Amino acid sequence: MAEETTETKTQTQSELTGLDHVVLQRHSTRMFLPTPVSISILCEALELARHAPSNSNIQPWRTFIATGAARDRLRTALLAAAGGGAPNIPALPEAFRHFRTDLGKQVYNKGMGIAREDAAGRAAAVMRNYEFFKAPVVGILCMHRELDLQDAVGVGMYLQTLLLSLTQKGLNSCVEVSLAGYPEVLRKELGISEELTILCGVAIGYEDASFGANKLRIQRLPVEETTVFLDE
Ligand SMILES: Cc1cc2nc3c(=O)[nH]c(=O)nc-3n(C[C@H](O)[C@H](O)[C@H](O)COP(=O)(O)O)c2cc1C
C-alpha cells in the first residue's frame, strides 16, 4: 500500500479541526523521547476512556500501567524472554499476510532504513517492541477470561478513546500485540492474575519527531472495499 505524502497529510490536516484532526493525528510511534509523562495527564485520558460503550455496560477493560521501576523491570524481563524464543502470537491467516508485508516494507525499509536482506537489523528493530520503543509508560490491556469477542470490542473502543484522548493532549502511542506474546512475563512482573486474558500492550510517551518511521502515515482501504451498503 502506498504511503500518503507528508505534504498531502499536512495540508489536509491544517483544514481539519476537532475530532477529525485528532483521529488523523494519531499514528503509531516507534521511537519515544525520554521525556516523562505526567500521571495527572494520563489519568485525565483514562477518565475519558472509561466513557466508552460496552456490552451491557460491563466495562470489560482492565488496564495495568507501568512507569518508573515497574516499567524498567518489565522491559528487562521482556527483553530476556524475547531473546530466548519467539512470542506466542496467533499467525495471521494467509489472506491477510500481504498487509503485514506491506507494513513491514514501510516501517522497516522506508521508515527505519533497514535493507530487506538485513535480517539482524530487522531483528534488532523488532526487539524494540520489548522496550516499548523507549516510551516511559506502558499499559497492558486485559479482560476477564470468561468474556468473549463482543467484549473485546468494548476493550477496543476503550483503547481507541484512550489513544485519541492522549493524542489530543500531545502524547503519542503505539498499540503492541507483541507484548501479549509473553503473557507469563507480564503476569509475573505486573501481578496480572490468571482470571484475566491479556489482549495487548500500549506504549505511551512523547515521540521522537526526528525518527523516520514516526513520520509515516499508513494508508487504509477505501470505505467501498470494507463496507456493504444495502437498501432493499
Ligand atoms: C491490536 C493492535 C496490535 C498492534 N501491535 C503492534 C505491535 O506489536 N508492534 C507494532 O510496532 N505495531 C503494532 N500495532 C500498530 C499497527 O501496526 C498500526 O496501528 C497500523 O499499521 C496502522 O498504522 P497507524 O497506527 O500508524 O495508523 C498494533 C495495532 C493494533 C490495533
PDB file of C-alpha atoms and ligand atoms in Angstrom:
ATOM      1  CA  MET A   1       0.000   0.000   0.000  1.00  0.00           C
ATOM      2  CA  ALA A   2       1.299   3.417  -0.849  1.00  0.00           C
ATOM      3  CA  GLU A   3       2.038   5.954   1.820  1.00  0.00           C
ATOM      4  CA  GLU A   4       0.329   9.351   1.685  1.00  0.00           C
ATOM      5  CA  THR A   5       2.899  12.058   1.338  1.00  0.00           C
ATOM      6  CA  THR A   6       3.631  14.156   4.406  1.00  0.00           C
ATOM      7  CA  GLU A   7       2.766  17.238   2.378  1.00  0.00           C
ATOM      8  CA  THR A   8      -0.682  15.967   1.422  1.00  0.00           C
ATOM      9  CA  LYS A   9      -1.389  14.941   5.017  1.00  0.00           C
ATOM     10  CA  THR A  10      -0.270  18.262   6.454  1.00  0.00           C
ATOM     11  CA  GLN A  11      -2.380  20.248   4.012  1.00  0.00           C
ATOM     12  CA  THR A  12      -5.415  18.112   4.740  1.00  0.00           C
ATOM     13  CA  GLN A  13      -4.959  18.271   8.498  1.00  0.00           C
ATOM     14  CA  SER A  14      -4.487  22.010   8.592  1.00  0.00           C
ATOM     15  CA  GLU A  15      -8.055  22.338   7.348  1.00  0.00           C
ATOM     16  CA  LEU A  16      -9.429  19.978   9.967  1.00  0.00           C
ATOM     17  CA  THR A  17     -10.444  20.735  13.489  1.00  0.00           C
ATOM     18  CA  GLY A  18     -11.748  18.801  16.459  1.00  0.00           C
ATOM     19  CA  LEU A  19     -12.354  15.071  16.221  1.00  0.00           C
ATOM     20  CA  ASP A  20     -11.261  14.712  12.575  1.00  0.00           C
ATOM     21  CA  HIS A  21      -7.940  16.296  13.386  1.00  0.00           C
ATOM     22  CA  VAL A  22      -7.319  14.110  16.427  1.00  0.00           C
ATOM     23  CA  VAL A  23      -8.284  10.899  14.591  1.00  0.00           C
ATOM     24  CA  LEU A  24      -5.928  11.683  11.705  1.00  0.00           C
ATOM     25  CA  GLN A  25      -3.189  12.948  14.001  1.00  0.00           C
ATOM     26  CA  ARG A  26      -2.956   9.643  15.911  1.00  0.00           C
ATOM     27  CA  HIS A  27      -0.417   7.283  14.473  1.00  0.00           C
ATOM     28  CA  SER A  28       1.806   4.522  15.760  1.00  0.00           C
ATOM     29  CA  THR A  29       5.000   5.904  17.259  1.00  0.00           C
ATOM     30  CA  ARG A  30       8.025   3.594  17.237  1.00  0.00           C
ATOM     31  CA  MET A  31      10.600   5.792  18.934  1.00  0.00           C
ATOM     32  CA  PHE A  32       9.892   7.923  22.001  1.00  0.00           C
ATOM     33  CA  LEU A  33      11.799  10.633  23.825  1.00  0.00           C
ATOM     34  CA  PRO A  34      12.779  10.039  27.483  1.00  0.00           C
ATOM     35  CA  THR A  35      10.507  12.979  28.463  1.00  0.00           C
ATOM     36  CA  PRO A  36       8.391  11.807  31.429  1.00  0.00           C
ATOM     37  CA  VAL A  37       4.604  11.707  31.187  1.00  0.00           C
ATOM     38  CA  SER A  38       2.615  13.451  33.903  1.00  0.00           C
ATOM     39  CA  ILE A  39       0.446  10.962  35.774  1.00  0.00           C
ATOM     40  CA  SER A  40      -2.328  13.556  36.016  1.00  0.00           C
ATOM     41  CA  ILE A  41      -2.473  13.896  32.197  1.00  0.00           C
ATOM     42  CA  LEU A  42      -2.520  10.118  31.916  1.00  0.00           C
ATOM     43  CA  CYS A  43      -5.347   9.935  34.453  1.00  0.00           C
ATOM     44  CA  GLU A  44      -7.352  12.556  32.536  1.00  0.00           C
ATOM     45  CA  ALA A  45      -7.117  10.357  29.414  1.00  0.00           C
ATOM     46  CA  LEU A  46      -8.111   7.260  31.409  1.00  0.00           C
ATOM     47  CA  GLU A  47     -11.065   9.208  32.837  1.00  0.00           C
ATOM     48  CA  LEU A  48     -12.296   9.964  29.326  1.00  0.00           C
ATOM     49  CA  ALA A  49     -11.658   6.429  28.034  1.00  0.00           C
ATOM     50  CA  ARG A  50     -13.953   4.894  30.660  1.00  0.00           C
ATOM     51  CA  HIS A  51     -16.905   6.525  28.875  1.00  0.00           C
ATOM     52  CA  ALA A  52     -16.501   4.037  26.013  1.00  0.00           C
ATOM     53  CA  PRO A  53     -19.589   1.885  25.339  1.00  0.00           C
ATOM     54  CA  SER A  54     -19.630  -1.827  26.162  1.00  0.00           C
ATOM     55  CA  ASN A  55     -21.950  -4.821  26.011  1.00  0.00           C
ATOM     56  CA  SER A  56     -24.473  -4.475  28.903  1.00  0.00           C
ATOM     57  CA  ASN A  57     -22.175  -1.755  30.244  1.00  0.00           C
ATOM     58  CA  ILE A  58     -19.891  -4.415  31.726  1.00  0.00           C
ATOM     59  CA  GLN A  59     -16.848  -2.158  31.137  1.00  0.00           C
ATOM     60  CA  PRO A  60     -14.626  -5.157  30.396  1.00  0.00           C
ATOM     61  CA  TRP A  61     -11.346  -3.227  30.240  1.00  0.00           C
ATOM     62  CA  ARG A  62      -8.754  -3.863  32.912  1.00  0.00           C
ATOM     63  CA  THR A  63      -5.588  -1.843  32.479  1.00  0.00           C
ATOM     64  CA  PHE A  64      -2.205  -2.166  34.161  1.00  0.00           C
ATOM     65  CA  ILE A  65       0.014   0.906  33.801  1.00  0.00           C
ATOM     66  CA  ALA A  66       3.753   0.529  34.415  1.00  0.00           C
ATOM     67  CA  THR A  67       6.043   3.518  34.854  1.00  0.00           C
ATOM     68  CA  GLY A  68       9.394   4.034  36.629  1.00  0.00           C
ATOM     69  CA  ALA A  69      10.903   0.939  38.236  1.00  0.00           C
ATOM     70  CA  ALA A  70       7.922  -1.247  37.259  1.00  0.00           C
ATOM     71  CA  ARG A  71       8.355  -0.275  33.611  1.00  0.00           C
ATOM     72  CA  ASP A  72      12.122  -0.886  33.759  1.00  0.00           C
ATOM     73  CA  ARG A  73      11.664  -4.281  35.424  1.00  0.00           C
ATOM     74  CA  LEU A  74       9.143  -5.315  32.780  1.00  0.00           C
ATOM     75  CA  ARG A  75      11.454  -4.179  29.979  1.00  0.00           C
ATOM     76  CA  THR A  76      14.357  -6.245  31.346  1.00  0.00           C
ATOM     77  CA  ALA A  77      12.195  -9.348  31.729  1.00  0.00           C
ATOM     78  CA  LEU A  78      10.598  -8.993  28.277  1.00  0.00           C
ATOM     79  CA  LEU A  79      13.924  -8.450  26.524  1.00  0.00           C
ATOM     80  CA  ALA A  80      15.276 -11.593  28.209  1.00  0.00           C
ATOM     81  CA  ALA A  81      12.204 -13.594  27.166  1.00  0.00           C
ATOM     82  CA  ALA A  82      12.231 -12.248  23.601  1.00  0.00           C
ATOM     83  CA  GLY A  83      15.939 -13.061  23.333  1.00  0.00           C
ATOM     84  CA  GLY A  84      15.170 -16.648  24.334  1.00  0.00           C
ATOM     85  CA  GLY A  85      12.340 -17.537  21.957  1.00  0.00           C
ATOM     86  CA  ALA A  86       9.559 -16.354  19.661  1.00  0.00           C
ATOM     87  CA  PRO A  87       6.417 -14.735  21.131  1.00  0.00           C
ATOM     88  CA  ASN A  88       3.212 -16.758  21.321  1.00  0.00           C
ATOM     89  CA  ILE A  89       1.061 -14.720  18.935  1.00  0.00           C
ATOM     90  CA  PRO A  90      -1.509 -16.376  16.632  1.00  0.00           C
ATOM     91  CA  ALA A  91      -0.339 -16.386  12.995  1.00  0.00           C
ATOM     92  CA  LEU A  92      -2.230 -14.194  10.533  1.00  0.00           C
ATOM     93  CA  PRO A  93      -4.421 -16.133   8.085  1.00  0.00           C
ATOM     94  CA  GLU A  94      -2.808 -16.358   4.648  1.00  0.00           C
ATOM     95  CA  ALA A  95      -5.291 -13.929   3.047  1.00  0.00           C
ATOM     96  CA  PHE A  96      -4.174 -11.108   5.364  1.00  0.00           C
ATOM     97  CA  ARG A  97      -0.416 -11.637   5.299  1.00  0.00           C
ATOM     98  CA  HIS A  98       0.208  -9.206   2.463  1.00  0.00           C
ATOM     99  CA  PHE A  99      -0.876  -6.360   4.755  1.00  0.00           C
ATOM    100  CA  ARG A 100       1.916  -7.249   7.159  1.00  0.00           C
ATOM    101  CA  THR A 101       4.425  -7.495   4.317  1.00  0.00           C
ATOM    102  CA  ASP A 102       3.370  -4.064   3.043  1.00  0.00           C
ATOM    103  CA  LEU A 103       3.535  -2.570   6.513  1.00  0.00           C
ATOM    104  CA  GLY A 104       6.981  -4.097   7.095  1.00  0.00           C
ATOM    105  CA  LYS A 105       8.264  -2.505   3.888  1.00  0.00           C
ATOM    106  CA  GLN A 106       7.041   0.884   5.008  1.00  0.00           C
ATOM    107  CA  VAL A 107       8.091   0.715   8.644  1.00  0.00           C
ATOM    108  CA  TYR A 108      11.384  -1.178   8.388  1.00  0.00           C
ATOM    109  CA  ASN A 109      12.646  -0.321   4.893  1.00  0.00           C
ATOM    110  CA  LYS A 110      11.335   3.166   4.337  1.00  0.00           C
ATOM    111  CA  GLY A 111      10.863   4.405   7.906  1.00  0.00           C
ATOM    112  CA  MET A 112      13.906   2.864   9.571  1.00  0.00           C
ATOM    113  CA  GLY A 113      16.196   2.460   6.562  1.00  0.00           C
ATOM    114  CA  ILE A 114      16.714  -1.270   7.163  1.00  0.00           C
ATOM    115  CA  ALA A 115      17.508  -3.125   3.932  1.00  0.00           C
ATOM    116  CA  ARG A 116      15.322  -6.133   3.028  1.00  0.00           C
ATOM    117  CA  GLU A 117      18.228  -8.570   3.362  1.00  0.00           C
ATOM    118  CA  ASP A 118      19.419  -7.103   6.693  1.00  0.00           C
ATOM    119  CA  ALA A 119      17.934  -9.777   8.983  1.00  0.00           C
ATOM    120  CA  ALA A 120      19.981  -8.632  12.012  1.00  0.00           C
ATOM    121  CA  GLY A 121      18.859  -5.016  11.590  1.00  0.00           C
ATOM    122  CA  ARG A 122      15.256  -6.097  11.356  1.00  0.00           C
ATOM    123  CA  ALA A 123      15.536  -8.380  14.382  1.00  0.00           C
ATOM    124  CA  ALA A 124      17.010  -5.506  16.407  1.00  0.00           C
ATOM    125  CA  ALA A 125      14.110  -3.272  15.329  1.00  0.00           C
ATOM    126  CA  VAL A 126      11.580  -5.958  16.340  1.00  0.00           C
ATOM    127  CA  MET A 127      13.277  -6.224  19.742  1.00  0.00           C
ATOM    128  CA  ARG A 128      12.488  -2.536  20.322  1.00  0.00           C
ATOM    129  CA  ASN A 129       8.861  -3.639  20.803  1.00  0.00           C
ATOM    130  CA  TYR A 130      10.008  -5.132  24.110  1.00  0.00           C
ATOM    131  CA  GLU A 131      11.471  -1.889  25.364  1.00  0.00           C
ATOM    132  CA  PHE A 132       8.241  -0.140  24.363  1.00  0.00           C
ATOM    133  CA  PHE A 133      10.181   1.850  21.757  1.00  0.00           C
ATOM    134  CA  LYS A 134      11.761   3.652  24.752  1.00  0.00           C
ATOM    135  CA  ALA A 135       8.392   5.014  25.934  1.00  0.00           C
ATOM    136  CA  PRO A 136       8.373   5.917  29.647  1.00  0.00           C
ATOM    137  CA  VAL A 137       4.878   4.458  30.122  1.00  0.00           C
ATOM    138  CA  VAL A 138       3.468   1.109  29.102  1.00  0.00           C
ATOM    139  CA  GLY A 139      -0.096  -0.093  29.560  1.00  0.00           C
ATOM    140  CA  ILE A 140      -1.304  -3.685  29.396  1.00  0.00           C
ATOM    141  CA  LEU A 141      -4.934  -4.191  28.320  1.00  0.00           C
ATOM    142  CA  CYS A 142      -6.801  -7.183  29.699  1.00  0.00           C
ATOM    143  CA  MET A 143     -10.328  -8.509  30.122  1.00  0.00           C
ATOM    144  CA  HIS A 144     -11.849 -11.322  32.169  1.00  0.00           C
ATOM    145  CA  ARG A 145     -11.062 -14.719  30.661  1.00  0.00           C
ATOM    146  CA  GLU A 146     -14.738 -15.762  30.573  1.00  0.00           C
ATOM    147  CA  LEU A 147     -15.666 -12.858  28.300  1.00  0.00           C
ATOM    148  CA  ASP A 148     -15.866 -13.226  24.541  1.00  0.00           C
ATOM    149  CA  LEU A 149     -15.300 -11.453  21.232  1.00  0.00           C
ATOM    150  CA  GLN A 150     -18.086  -8.889  21.685  1.00  0.00           C
ATOM    151  CA  ASP A 151     -16.453  -7.818  24.934  1.00  0.00           C
ATOM    152  CA  ALA A 152     -13.067  -7.489  23.270  1.00  0.00           C
ATOM    153  CA  VAL A 153     -14.888  -4.980  21.029  1.00  0.00           C
ATOM    154  CA  GLY A 154     -15.630  -2.982  24.196  1.00  0.00           C
ATOM    155  CA  VAL A 155     -11.959  -3.055  25.214  1.00  0.00           C
ATOM    156  CA  GLY A 156     -11.065  -1.886  21.702  1.00  0.00           C
ATOM    157  CA  MET A 157     -13.462   1.052  21.954  1.00  0.00           C
ATOM    158  CA  TYR A 158     -11.959   1.976  25.307  1.00  0.00           C
ATOM    159  CA  LEU A 159      -8.445   1.727  23.891  1.00  0.00           C
ATOM    160  CA  GLN A 160      -9.180   3.925  20.870  1.00  0.00           C
ATOM    161  CA  THR A 161     -10.842   6.510  23.130  1.00  0.00           C
ATOM    162  CA  LEU A 162      -7.731   6.438  25.320  1.00  0.00           C
ATOM    163  CA  LEU A 163      -5.432   6.857  22.304  1.00  0.00           C
ATOM    164  CA  LEU A 164      -7.452   9.772  20.941  1.00  0.00           C
ATOM    165  CA  SER A 165      -7.524  11.499  24.292  1.00  0.00           C
ATOM    166  CA  LEU A 166      -3.741  11.061  24.628  1.00  0.00           C
ATOM    167  CA  THR A 167      -3.290  12.428  21.093  1.00  0.00           C
ATOM    168  CA  GLN A 168      -5.386  15.463  21.934  1.00  0.00           C
ATOM    169  CA  LYS A 169      -3.084  16.112  24.906  1.00  0.00           C
ATOM    170  CA  GLY A 170       0.009  15.993  22.687  1.00  0.00           C
ATOM    171  CA  LEU A 171       1.016  12.465  23.650  1.00  0.00           C
ATOM    172  CA  ASN A 172       1.888   9.629  21.289  1.00  0.00           C
ATOM    173  CA  SER A 173       1.313   5.905  21.466  1.00  0.00           C
ATOM    174  CA  CYS A 174       1.757   2.508  19.858  1.00  0.00           C
ATOM    175  CA  VAL A 175      -0.552  -0.436  20.468  1.00  0.00           C
ATOM    176  CA  GLU A 176       1.570  -3.578  20.862  1.00  0.00           C
ATOM    177  CA  VAL A 177       0.180  -7.086  20.492  1.00  0.00           C
ATOM    178  CA  SER A 178       3.826  -8.187  20.575  1.00  0.00           C
ATOM    179  CA  LEU A 179       3.854  -7.735  24.368  1.00  0.00           C
ATOM    180  CA  ALA A 180       0.959 -10.178  24.765  1.00  0.00           C
ATOM    181  CA  GLY A 181       3.233 -12.796  23.199  1.00  0.00           C
ATOM    182  CA  TYR A 182       4.897 -13.304  26.591  1.00  0.00           C
ATOM    183  CA  PRO A 183       1.884 -13.432  28.943  1.00  0.00           C
ATOM    184  CA  GLU A 184       3.752 -15.272  31.715  1.00  0.00           C
ATOM    185  CA  VAL A 185       6.288 -12.430  31.913  1.00  0.00           C
ATOM    186  CA  LEU A 186       3.556  -9.787  32.134  1.00  0.00           C
ATOM    187  CA  ARG A 187       1.707 -11.790  34.798  1.00  0.00           C
ATOM    188  CA  LYS A 188       4.808 -12.247  36.927  1.00  0.00           C
ATOM    189  CA  GLU A 189       6.156  -8.701  36.682  1.00  0.00           C
ATOM    190  CA  LEU A 190       2.828  -6.836  36.972  1.00  0.00           C
ATOM    191  CA  GLY A 191       0.834  -9.262  39.110  1.00  0.00           C
ATOM    192  CA  ILE A 192      -1.796  -9.943  36.439  1.00  0.00           C
ATOM    193  CA  SER A 193      -3.985 -12.826  37.591  1.00  0.00           C
ATOM    194  CA  GLU A 194      -4.909 -15.902  35.539  1.00  0.00           C
ATOM    195  CA  GLU A 195      -8.520 -14.632  35.658  1.00  0.00           C
ATOM    196  CA  LEU A 196      -7.581 -12.048  33.039  1.00  0.00           C
ATOM    197  CA  THR A 197      -6.841 -12.585  29.357  1.00  0.00           C
ATOM    198  CA  ILE A 198      -4.029 -10.295  28.214  1.00  0.00           C
ATOM    199  CA  LEU A 199      -5.051  -8.645  24.932  1.00  0.00           C
ATOM    200  CA  CYS A 200      -2.264  -6.208  24.079  1.00  0.00           C
ATOM    201  CA  GLY A 201       0.054  -3.528  25.355  1.00  0.00           C
ATOM    202  CA  VAL A 202       0.283   0.177  24.588  1.00  0.00           C
ATOM    203  CA  ALA A 203       3.426   2.309  24.697  1.00  0.00           C
ATOM    204  CA  ILE A 204       2.771   5.921  25.724  1.00  0.00           C
ATOM    205  CA  GLY A 205       5.030   8.958  25.670  1.00  0.00           C
ATOM    206  CA  TYR A 206       6.267  11.853  23.535  1.00  0.00           C
ATOM    207  CA  GLU A 207       7.511  10.900  20.101  1.00  0.00           C
ATOM    208  CA  ASP A 208      10.972  11.480  18.719  1.00  0.00           C
ATOM    209  CA  ALA A 209       9.847  13.505  15.710  1.00  0.00           C
ATOM    210  CA  SER A 210      13.235  13.079  14.009  1.00  0.00           C
ATOM    211  CA  PHE A 211      12.781   9.294  13.742  1.00  0.00           C
ATOM    212  CA  GLY A 212      11.861   8.379  10.154  1.00  0.00           C
ATOM    213  CA  ALA A 213       9.247   5.728  10.958  1.00  0.00           C
ATOM    214  CA  ASN A 214       7.329   8.224  13.101  1.00  0.00           C
ATOM    215  CA  LYS A 215       6.722  10.353  10.018  1.00  0.00           C
ATOM    216  CA  LEU A 216       4.879   7.565   8.192  1.00  0.00           C
ATOM    217  CA  ARG A 217       1.147   7.788   7.740  1.00  0.00           C
ATOM    218  CA  ILE A 218      -0.157   4.338   6.861  1.00  0.00           C
ATOM    219  CA  GLN A 219      -2.976   4.260   4.317  1.00  0.00           C
ATOM    220  CA  ARG A 220      -6.280   2.445   4.720  1.00  0.00           C
ATOM    221  CA  LEU A 221      -8.549   0.579   2.343  1.00  0.00           C
ATOM    222  CA  PRO A 222     -11.306   2.710   0.812  1.00  0.00           C
ATOM    223  CA  VAL A 223     -14.715   2.512   2.524  1.00  0.00           C
ATOM    224  CA  GLU A 224     -16.188   0.728  -0.549  1.00  0.00           C
ATOM    225  CA  GLU A 225     -13.803  -2.188  -0.003  1.00  0.00           C
ATOM    226  CA  THR A 226     -14.778  -2.762   3.619  1.00  0.00           C
ATOM    227  CA  THR A 227     -18.461  -1.802   3.658  1.00  0.00           C
ATOM    228  CA  VAL A 228     -21.559  -3.239   2.020  1.00  0.00           C
ATOM    229  CA  PHE A 229     -24.467  -0.820   1.578  1.00  0.00           C
ATOM    230  CA  LEU A 230     -27.887  -2.476   1.217  1.00  0.00           C
ATOM    231  CA  ASP A 231     -31.131  -0.614   0.709  1.00  0.00           C
ATOM    232  CA  GLU A 232     -33.592  -3.317  -0.330  1.00  0.00           C
TER     233      GLU A 232
HETATM  234  C1  LIG B   1      -4.295  -4.669  18.172  1.00  0.00           C
HETATM  235  C2  LIG B   1      -3.069  -3.986  17.606  1.00  0.00           C
HETATM  236  C3  LIG B   1      -1.825  -4.566  17.785  1.00  0.00           C
HETATM  237  C4  LIG B   1      -0.671  -3.951  17.296  1.00  0.00           C
HETATM  238  N1  LIG B   1       0.567  -4.491  17.564  1.00  0.00           N
HETATM  239  C5  LIG B   1       1.682  -3.849  17.168  1.00  0.00           C
HETATM  240  C6  LIG B   1       2.973  -4.342  17.558  1.00  0.00           C
HETATM  241  O1  LIG B   1       3.103  -5.337  18.262  1.00  0.00           O
HETATM  242  N2  LIG B   1       4.062  -3.648  17.152  1.00  0.00           N
HETATM  243  C7  LIG B   1       3.970  -2.515  16.384  1.00  0.00           C
HETATM  244  O2  LIG B   1       5.011  -1.927  16.033  1.00  0.00           O
HETATM  245  N3  LIG B   1       2.744  -2.017  15.993  1.00  0.00           N
HETATM  246  C8  LIG B   1       1.620  -2.645  16.388  1.00  0.00           C
HETATM  247  N4  LIG B   1       0.375  -2.132  16.073  1.00  0.00           N
HETATM  248  C9  LIG B   1       0.273  -0.916  15.270  1.00  0.00           C
HETATM  249  C10 LIG B   1      -0.239  -1.203  13.857  1.00  0.00           C
HETATM  250  O3  LIG B   1       0.794  -1.733  13.071  1.00  0.00           O
HETATM  251  C11 LIG B   1      -0.774   0.117  13.278  1.00  0.00           C
HETATM  252  O4  LIG B   1      -1.877   0.562  14.026  1.00  0.00           O
HETATM  253  C12 LIG B   1      -1.221   0.006  11.818  1.00  0.00           C
HETATM  254  O5  LIG B   1      -0.145  -0.371  10.998  1.00  0.00           O
HETATM  255  C13 LIG B   1      -1.781   1.345  11.292  1.00  0.00           C
HETATM  256  O6  LIG B   1      -0.824   2.379  11.455  1.00  0.00           O
HETATM  257  P1  LIG B   1      -1.099   3.651  12.364  1.00  0.00           P
HETATM  258  O7  LIG B   1      -1.414   3.189  13.761  1.00  0.00           O
HETATM  259  O8  LIG B   1       0.209   4.436  12.314  1.00  0.00           O
HETATM  260  O9  LIG B   1      -2.240   4.413  11.773  1.00  0.00           O
HETATM  261  C14 LIG B   1      -0.780  -2.737  16.565  1.00  0.00           C
HETATM  262  C15 LIG B   1      -2.041  -2.146  16.406  1.00  0.00           C
HETATM  263  C16 LIG B   1      -3.175  -2.756  16.936  1.00  0.00           C
HETATM  264  C17 LIG B   1      -4.514  -2.071  16.806  1.00  0.00           C
END
